[in-house]
Amino acid sequence: MDIKKIKNQYFSIFYYILLLLLVGMLLFQGVKAITPSPAQQLRAILPDEEKGNPLAIPALLEDGDPDPMKVFFQLDAQPGQMEFFPGVVTETLGYNGDYLGPVLRVKKGQEVQIQVNNQLTAPTTAHWHGMDVDGENDGGPHQGIMPGESWTARFTIDQPAATLWYHPHFHLSTGAQVYHGLAGLIYIEDEASEGLNIPRDYGENDIPLVIQDRNFNSDGSFYHNMTRMGLEPGEFLLVNGTMNPYLALNRELVRLRVLNGSNYENMDLAFSDGRFFHQIASDGGFLEAPVEKDSLFLSPGERAEILVDFSQVTSDHLTLMAGGELVLDFYLSGETASAAEIPALLVAVPEIEIGENPTTRIFTLESEGINGTINGKAFDMERIDEVVPKGEAELWVIRNTDRNRIMPGHPFHLHGTQFQVVSRDGTPPPPEEGGFKDTIFVANGEEVVIKVLFHNEGLFMYHCHMLEHEEHGMMGQFMVE
Ligand code: C2O
Ligand code: CU
Ligand code: CU
């Protein structure tokens, strides 16, 4: 056999294989194009009715202590099941139920005890996000509750009326546990919240909205998929754990308490008719005066209370949207009326007093896909990053120095107190950031200065509230003493 012939043979085999590969790839692409994605498969199961499902309103948890100045709550972290898609079971987690948890409503000055029972097969914690509390009772990563065990938090409510929330914080399982349903709201009431002329009938005209994006596998199980790039945005939005929700309301002034309960995604909310509404509160309580706006931006962990006046809406249907996505349908009934009255002033927000030469600390946030650091350091549970004196106000400078700007920004959160925003890139913050905050969005290249003051001692966390960032390095610890 001469060399040329062998060479020729090799060539034809080579081309043959190449052709096979090409045909294979084309076939694969074709099949992929006609096979629906898990989300498409599940969407096909959803009923096509106009209205969808009535919005779930979480229960108000019953206080087990007859003393009006004392509160006793019991929370069971437990496994559950939901049918987000009819006939398809999703394994979930919840507090005292299948998904999410009850609202814990307390009053300023009350002595609170919360017993948390871990009925899961994995460790967990219960963190009171936004609560002015000491380190031991904060429920952070250091207060782990092993399966079958209980933990009791004790604290006195010593902060103004606000909408806070609770969620697990066990290191490296926070993201997954929240994604599966462990979260709930805390309402703090005080004289101001009870005295103001604003809606306060729970579930009637004072409505909690926990908004979360979620992905599912085609068998209905949650698809909490982290890649090197981050957490995949959810194809579905749940409100209070309801898929495709609607809410029937009277044509009147309504208060919505909104939590962006997503692990990783920002949301920009607006009404389908572009209507204006008033923001009356942020994370840590009421603003000094209502702020009129037509969209509401919330990064993960942030809350806002808004007043929406439906009195004059003639159409009987309206939708809350997040970008192009449907969040919640409103169906209105009752007579139209003249515009509702909105208080011109809400509360006096006391300024955090700061000394002449305050201690200034810089926190540089940097991420690379799902991984990140704060001040160049990845989280280490054995390391205390800052020691902060109790009762002394400081300036904290939060810088976002992300180089490859895949993320729009990071929601910076700190435990144990509520802070105030001094500036955003050197200019005073917008009025809706003029109240108390515990989570602040810091966009790419931005520098946000906040005033912090701690009233309680202990070990606390600061972190990016994109939970998968928090788990991938973007968290630090500080000791208040
Ligand atoms: Cu919402 Cu460290 O938590
Ligand atoms: Cu927190
Ligand atoms: Cu982040």
CSV table of N, CA, C and O in Angstrom, one decimal, residues 205-287:
chain,number,residue,atom,x,y,z
A,205,ASN,N,-56.7,46.3,54.3
A,205,ASN,CA,-56.1,47.4,53.6
A,205,ASN,C,-54.6,47.7,54.0
A,205,ASN,O,-54.0,48.7,53.6
A,206,ASP,N,-54.1,46.8,54.8
A,206,ASP,CA,-52.7,46.8,55.2
A,206,ASP,C,-52.1,45.4,54.8
A,206,ASP,O,-52.4,44.4,55.5
A,207,ILE,N,-51.5,45.3,53.7
A,207,ILE,CA,-51.2,44.0,53.0
A,207,ILE,C,-49.7,43.7,53.0
A,207,ILE,O,-49.0,44.5,52.4
A,208,PRO,N,-49.3,42.6,53.5
A,208,PRO,CA,-47.9,42.2,53.4
A,208,PRO,C,-47.7,41.6,52.0
A,208,PRO,O,-48.5,40.8,51.5
A,209,LEU,N,-46.6,41.9,51.4
A,209,LEU,CA,-46.2,41.4,50.1
A,209,LEU,C,-44.7,40.9,50.1
A,209,LEU,O,-43.8,41.7,50.1
A,210,VAL,N,-44.5,39.6,50.3
A,210,VAL,CA,-43.2,39.0,50.2
A,210,VAL,C,-43.0,38.5,48.8
A,210,VAL,O,-43.6,37.6,48.4
A,211,ILE,N,-42.1,39.2,48.0
A,211,ILE,CA,-42.0,38.9,46.6
A,211,ILE,C,-40.6,38.2,46.4
A,211,ILE,O,-39.6,38.6,46.9
A,212,GLN,N,-40.7,37.0,45.7
A,212,GLN,CA,-39.5,36.2,45.6
A,212,GLN,C,-39.5,35.6,44.2
A,212,GLN,O,-40.5,35.1,43.7
A,213,ASP,N,-38.4,35.6,43.5
A,213,ASP,CA,-38.2,34.9,42.2
A,213,ASP,C,-37.8,33.5,42.5
A,213,ASP,O,-37.0,33.2,43.4
A,214,ARG,N,-38.3,32.6,41.7
A,214,ARG,CA,-38.0,31.1,41.9
A,214,ARG,C,-37.8,30.4,40.6
A,214,ARG,O,-38.5,30.7,39.6
A,215,ASN,N,-37.0,29.4,40.6
A,215,ASN,CA,-36.9,28.5,39.5
A,215,ASN,C,-37.3,27.1,39.9
A,215,ASN,O,-37.1,26.7,41.1
A,216,PHE,N,-37.8,26.3,39.0
A,216,PHE,CA,-38.2,24.9,39.3
A,216,PHE,C,-37.6,23.9,38.3
A,216,PHE,O,-37.4,24.3,37.2
A,217,ASN,N,-37.4,22.7,38.8
A,217,ASN,CA,-37.1,21.6,37.8
A,217,ASN,C,-38.5,21.1,37.3
A,217,ASN,O,-39.5,21.4,37.9
A,218,SER,N,-38.4,20.3,36.2
A,218,SER,CA,-39.7,19.9,35.7
A,218,SER,C,-40.5,19.0,36.6
A,218,SER,O,-41.7,18.8,36.5
A,219,ASP,N,-39.8,18.4,37.6
A,219,ASP,CA,-40.6,17.6,38.6
A,219,ASP,C,-41.2,18.4,39.7
A,219,ASP,O,-41.8,17.9,40.6
A,220,GLY,N,-41.0,19.7,39.6
A,220,GLY,CA,-41.6,20.6,40.6
A,220,GLY,C,-40.7,21.0,41.7
A,220,GLY,O,-41.0,22.0,42.5
A,221,SER,N,-39.6,20.3,41.9
A,221,SER,CA,-38.7,20.7,42.9
A,221,SER,C,-38.0,22.1,42.6
A,221,SER,O,-37.9,22.4,41.5
A,222,PHE,N,-37.6,22.8,43.7
A,222,PHE,CA,-36.9,24.0,43.5
A,222,PHE,C,-35.6,23.8,42.8
A,222,PHE,O,-34.9,22.8,43.0
A,223,TYR,N,-35.3,24.7,41.9
A,223,TYR,CA,-34.0,24.7,41.2
A,223,TYR,C,-33.2,25.9,41.6
A,223,TYR,O,-33.2,26.9,41.1
A,224,HIS,N,-32.4,25.6,42.7
A,224,HIS,CA,-31.5,26.7,43.3
A,224,HIS,C,-30.2,26.5,42.6
A,224,HIS,O,-29.3,25.9,43.2
A,225,ASN,N,-30.0,27.0,41.4
A,225,ASN,CA,-28.8,26.7,40.7
A,225,ASN,C,-27.8,27.8,40.7
A,225,ASN,O,-28.0,28.8,40.0
A,226,MET,N,-26.7,27.5,41.4
A,226,MET,CA,-25.6,28.4,41.4
A,226,MET,C,-24.6,28.0,40.3
A,226,MET,O,-24.2,26.8,40.2
A,227,THR,N,-24.1,29.0,39.5
A,227,THR,CA,-23.0,28.7,38.6
A,227,THR,C,-21.9,29.6,39.1
A,227,THR,O,-22.0,30.4,40.0
A,228,ARG,N,-20.8,29.5,38.4
A,228,ARG,CA,-19.6,30.4,38.7
A,228,ARG,C,-20.0,31.9,38.5
A,228,ARG,O,-19.5,32.8,39.2
A,229,MET,N,-21.0,32.1,37.6
A,229,MET,CA,-21.5,33.5,37.4
A,229,MET,C,-22.4,34.0,38.4
A,229,MET,O,-22.6,35.2,38.5
A,230,GLY,N,-23.1,33.1,39.1
A,230,GLY,CA,-24.1,33.6,40.1
A,230,GLY,C,-25.2,32.7,40.3
A,230,GLY,O,-25.1,31.5,40.0
A,231,LEU,N,-26.4,33.2,40.8
A,231,LEU,CA,-27.6,32.5,40.9
A,231,LEU,C,-28.5,32.8,39.7
A,231,LEU,O,-28.7,34.0,39.4
A,232,GLU,N,-29.0,31.8,39.0
A,232,GLU,CA,-29.9,32.0,37.9
A,232,GLU,C,-31.1,32.8,38.3
A,232,GLU,O,-31.8,32.4,39.3
A,233,PRO,N,-31.5,33.9,37.6
A,233,PRO,CA,-32.7,34.6,37.9
A,233,PRO,C,-33.9,33.6,37.7
A,233,PRO,O,-33.9,32.8,36.9
A,234,GLY,N,-34.9,33.8,38.6
A,234,GLY,CA,-36.1,32.9,38.6
A,234,GLY,C,-37.0,33.2,37.4
A,234,GLY,O,-37.2,34.4,37.0
A,235,GLU,N,-37.6,32.1,36.9
A,235,GLU,CA,-38.5,32.3,35.8
A,235,GLU,C,-39.9,32.6,36.3
A,235,GLU,O,-40.8,33.0,35.6
A,236,PHE,N,-40.1,32.4,37.6
A,236,PHE,CA,-41.4,32.6,38.2
A,236,PHE,C,-41.3,33.6,39.4
A,236,PHE,O,-40.3,33.6,40.1
A,237,LEU,N,-42.4,34.3,39.7
A,237,LEU,CA,-42.4,35.2,40.8
A,237,LEU,C,-43.5,34.7,41.8
A,237,LEU,O,-44.6,34.4,41.3
A,238,LEU,N,-43.2,34.5,43.0
A,238,LEU,CA,-44.2,34.2,44.1
A,238,LEU,C,-44.4,35.4,44.9
A,238,LEU,O,-43.5,36.1,45.2
A,239,VAL,N,-45.7,35.6,45.3
A,239,VAL,CA,-46.0,36.6,46.3
A,239,VAL,C,-46.6,35.9,47.5
A,239,VAL,O,-47.6,35.3,47.3
A,240,ASN,N,-46.0,36.1,48.6
A,240,ASN,CA,-46.5,35.3,49.8
A,240,ASN,C,-46.6,33.9,49.5
A,240,ASN,O,-47.5,33.2,50.1
A,241,GLY,N,-45.8,33.4,48.7
A,241,GLY,CA,-45.8,31.9,48.3
A,241,GLY,C,-46.9,31.6,47.3
A,241,GLY,O,-47.2,30.4,47.1
A,242,THR,N,-47.6,32.6,46.8
A,242,THR,CA,-48.7,32.3,45.8
A,242,THR,C,-48.2,32.5,44.4
A,242,THR,O,-47.6,33.6,44.1
A,243,MET,N,-48.4,31.5,43.6
A,243,MET,CA,-48.1,31.6,42.2
A,243,MET,C,-49.2,32.3,41.5
A,243,MET,O,-50.4,32.0,41.7
A,244,ASN,N,-48.9,33.2,40.6
A,244,ASN,CA,-49.9,33.8,39.8
A,244,ASN,C,-51.0,34.5,40.6
A,244,ASN,O,-52.2,34.2,40.4
A,245,PRO,N,-50.7,35.3,41.6
A,245,PRO,CA,-51.7,35.8,42.6
A,245,PRO,C,-52.5,36.9,42.1
A,245,PRO,O,-52.2,37.8,41.3
A,246,TYR,N,-53.7,37.0,42.7
A,246,TYR,CA,-54.6,38.2,42.6
A,246,TYR,C,-55.1,38.5,44.0
A,246,TYR,O,-55.1,37.7,44.9
A,247,LEU,N,-55.5,39.8,44.1
A,247,LEU,CA,-56.0,40.3,45.4
A,247,LEU,C,-57.2,41.2,45.1
A,247,LEU,O,-57.1,42.1,44.3
A,248,ALA,N,-58.3,40.9,45.8
A,248,ALA,CA,-59.5,41.7,45.6
A,248,ALA,C,-59.5,42.8,46.7
A,248,ALA,O,-59.3,42.5,47.9
A,249,LEU,N,-59.7,44.0,46.3
A,249,LEU,CA,-59.6,45.1,47.2
A,249,LEU,C,-60.8,46.1,47.0
A,249,LEU,O,-61.5,46.1,45.9
A,250,ASN,N,-61.1,46.8,48.0
A,250,ASN,CA,-62.1,47.9,47.9
A,250,ASN,C,-61.4,49.1,47.2
A,250,ASN,O,-60.2,49.3,47.4
A,251,ARG,N,-62.2,49.9,46.6
A,251,ARG,CA,-61.6,51.2,46.0
A,251,ARG,C,-61.4,52.1,47.2
A,251,ARG,O,-62.2,52.9,47.6
A,252,GLU,N,-60.2,52.0,47.7
A,252,GLU,CA,-59.8,52.9,48.9
A,252,GLU,C,-58.3,53.0,49.0
A,252,GLU,O,-57.6,52.4,48.1
A,253,LEU,N,-57.8,53.7,50.0
A,253,LEU,CA,-56.4,53.8,50.2
A,253,LEU,C,-55.9,52.5,50.8
A,253,LEU,O,-56.4,52.0,51.8
A,254,VAL,N,-54.8,52.0,50.2
A,254,VAL,CA,-54.3,50.7,50.6
A,254,VAL,C,-52.8,50.9,50.9
A,254,VAL,O,-52.1,51.6,50.2
A,255,ARG,N,-52.4,50.2,52.0
A,255,ARG,CA,-51.0,50.2,52.4
A,255,ARG,C,-50.4,48.8,52.0
A,255,ARG,O,-50.9,47.8,52.5
A,256,LEU,N,-49.3,48.9,51.3
A,256,LEU,CA,-48.6,47.6,50.9
A,256,LEU,C,-47.3,47.6,51.6
A,256,LEU,O,-46.5,48.6,51.5
A,257,ARG,N,-47.0,46.6,52.3
A,257,ARG,CA,-45.7,46.4,53.0
A,257,ARG,C,-44.9,45.4,52.1
A,257,ARG,O,-45.2,44.2,52.2
A,258,VAL,N,-43.9,45.9,51.4
A,258,VAL,CA,-43.2,45.0,50.4
A,258,VAL,C,-41.8,44.6,50.9
A,258,VAL,O,-41.0,45.5,51.3
A,259,LEU,N,-41.6,43.4,50.8
A,259,LEU,CA,-40.2,42.9,51.0
A,259,LEU,C,-39.7,42.2,49.8
A,259,LEU,O,-40.4,41.4,49.2
A,260,ASN,N,-38.5,42.6,49.3
A,260,ASN,CA,-37.9,41.9,48.3
A,260,ASN,C,-37.2,40.7,48.9
A,260,ASN,O,-36.1,40.8,49.5
A,261,GLY,N,-37.9,39.6,48.9
A,261,GLY,CA,-37.4,38.3,49.6
A,261,GLY,C,-36.7,37.4,48.7
A,261,GLY,O,-36.4,36.3,49.0
A,262,SER,N,-36.2,38.0,47.5
A,262,SER,CA,-35.4,37.2,46.6
A,262,SER,C,-34.0,37.0,47.1
A,262,SER,O,-33.5,37.8,47.9
A,263,ASN,N,-33.4,35.9,46.7
A,263,ASN,CA,-32.0,35.7,47.2
A,263,ASN,C,-31.0,36.6,46.5
A,263,ASN,O,-30.0,37.0,47.1
A,264,TYR,N,-31.3,36.9,45.2
A,264,TYR,CA,-30.2,37.5,44.4
A,264,TYR,C,-30.6,38.6,43.5
A,264,TYR,O,-29.8,39.3,43.0
A,265,GLU,N,-31.9,38.7,43.2
A,265,GLU,CA,-32.4,39.6,42.2
A,265,GLU,C,-33.0,40.9,42.7
A,265,GLU,O,-33.7,40.9,43.7
A,266,ASN,N,-32.6,42.0,42.1
A,266,ASN,CA,-33.3,43.3,42.4
A,266,ASN,C,-34.7,43.3,41.8
A,266,ASN,O,-34.9,42.6,40.9
A,267,MET,N,-35.5,44.2,42.3
A,267,MET,CA,-36.8,44.4,41.6
A,267,MET,C,-37.2,45.9,41.6
A,267,MET,O,-36.9,46.6,42.5
A,268,ASP,N,-37.8,46.2,40.4
A,268,ASP,CA,-38.2,47.6,40.2
A,268,ASP,C,-39.7,47.5,39.9
A,268,ASP,O,-40.1,47.0,38.9
A,269,LEU,N,-40.5,47.9,40.9
A,269,LEU,CA,-41.9,47.7,40.9
A,269,LEU,C,-42.6,48.9,40.4
A,269,LEU,O,-42.2,50.1,40.7
A,270,ALA,N,-43.7,48.7,39.6
A,270,ALA,CA,-44.5,49.8,39.1
A,270,ALA,C,-45.9,49.3,38.8
A,270,ALA,O,-46.1,48.1,38.6
A,271,PHE,N,-46.9,50.2,38.7
A,271,PHE,CA,-48.2,49.7,38.4
A,271,PHE,C,-48.4,49.8,36.9
A,271,PHE,O,-47.8,50.6,36.2
A,272,SER,N,-49.3,48.9,36.4
A,272,SER,CA,-49.5,48.7,34.9
A,272,SER,C,-50.0,50.0,34.3
A,272,SER,O,-49.8,50.3,33.1
A,273,ASP,N,-50.7,50.9,35.1
A,273,ASP,CA,-51.2,52.1,34.5
A,273,ASP,C,-50.3,53.3,34.8
A,273,ASP,O,-50.6,54.5,34.6
A,274,GLY,N,-49.1,53.0,35.4
A,274,GLY,CA,-48.1,54.0,35.6
A,274,GLY,C,-48.5,54.9,36.8
A,274,GLY,O,-47.8,56.0,37.0
A,275,ARG,N,-49.5,54.5,37.6
A,275,ARG,CA,-49.9,55.4,38.6
A,275,ARG,C,-48.9,55.8,39.7
A,275,ARG,O,-48.0,55.0,40.0
A,276,PHE,N,-49.1,56.9,40.3
A,276,PHE,CA,-48.2,57.4,41.4
A,276,PHE,C,-48.7,56.8,42.7
A,276,PHE,O,-49.9,56.5,42.8
A,277,PHE,N,-47.8,56.6,43.6
A,277,PHE,CA,-48.1,56.2,45.0
A,277,PHE,C,-47.2,56.9,45.9
A,277,PHE,O,-46.3,57.7,45.5
A,278,HIS,N,-47.4,56.7,47.2
A,278,HIS,CA,-46.5,57.3,48.2
A,278,HIS,C,-45.8,56.3,49.0
A,278,HIS,O,-46.4,55.4,49.6
A,279,GLN,N,-44.5,56.5,49.1
A,279,GLN,CA,-43.7,55.6,50.0
A,279,GLN,C,-43.7,56.3,51.3
A,279,GLN,O,-43.3,57.4,51.5
A,280,ILE,N,-44.1,55.5,52.4
A,280,ILE,CA,-44.1,56.1,53.7
A,280,ILE,C,-43.1,55.5,54.6
A,280,ILE,O,-42.8,56.1,55.7
A,281,ALA,N,-42.5,54.4,54.3
A,281,ALA,CA,-41.5,53.8,55.2
A,281,ALA,C,-40.5,53.0,54.4
A,281,ALA,O,-40.7,52.6,53.3
A,282,SER,N,-39.3,52.9,55.0
A,282,SER,CA,-38.2,52.1,54.4
A,282,SER,C,-37.9,51.0,55.4
A,282,SER,O,-38.7,50.8,56.3
A,283,ASP,N,-36.7,50.4,55.3
A,283,ASP,CA,-36.4,49.2,56.1
A,283,ASP,C,-36.7,49.5,57.6
A,283,ASP,O,-37.3,48.6,58.3
A,284,GLY,N,-36.2,50.6,58.2
A,284,GLY,CA,-36.2,50.8,59.6
A,284,GLY,C,-37.4,51.6,60.1
A,284,GLY,O,-37.4,51.9,61.3
A,285,GLY,N,-38.4,51.9,59.3
A,285,GLY,CA,-39.5,52.6,59.8
A,285,GLY,C,-40.0,53.8,58.9
A,285,GLY,O,-39.5,53.9,57.7
A,286,PHE,N,-40.9,54.6,59.5
A,286,PHE,CA,-41.5,55.7,58.7
A,286,PHE,C,-40.5,56.7,58.2
A,286,PHE,O,-39.5,57.0,58.9
A,287,LEU,N,-40.7,57.3,57.1
A,287,LEU,CA,-40.0,58.5,56.6
A,287,LEU,C,-40.6,59.7,57.3
A,287,LEU,O,-41.7,59.6,57.9
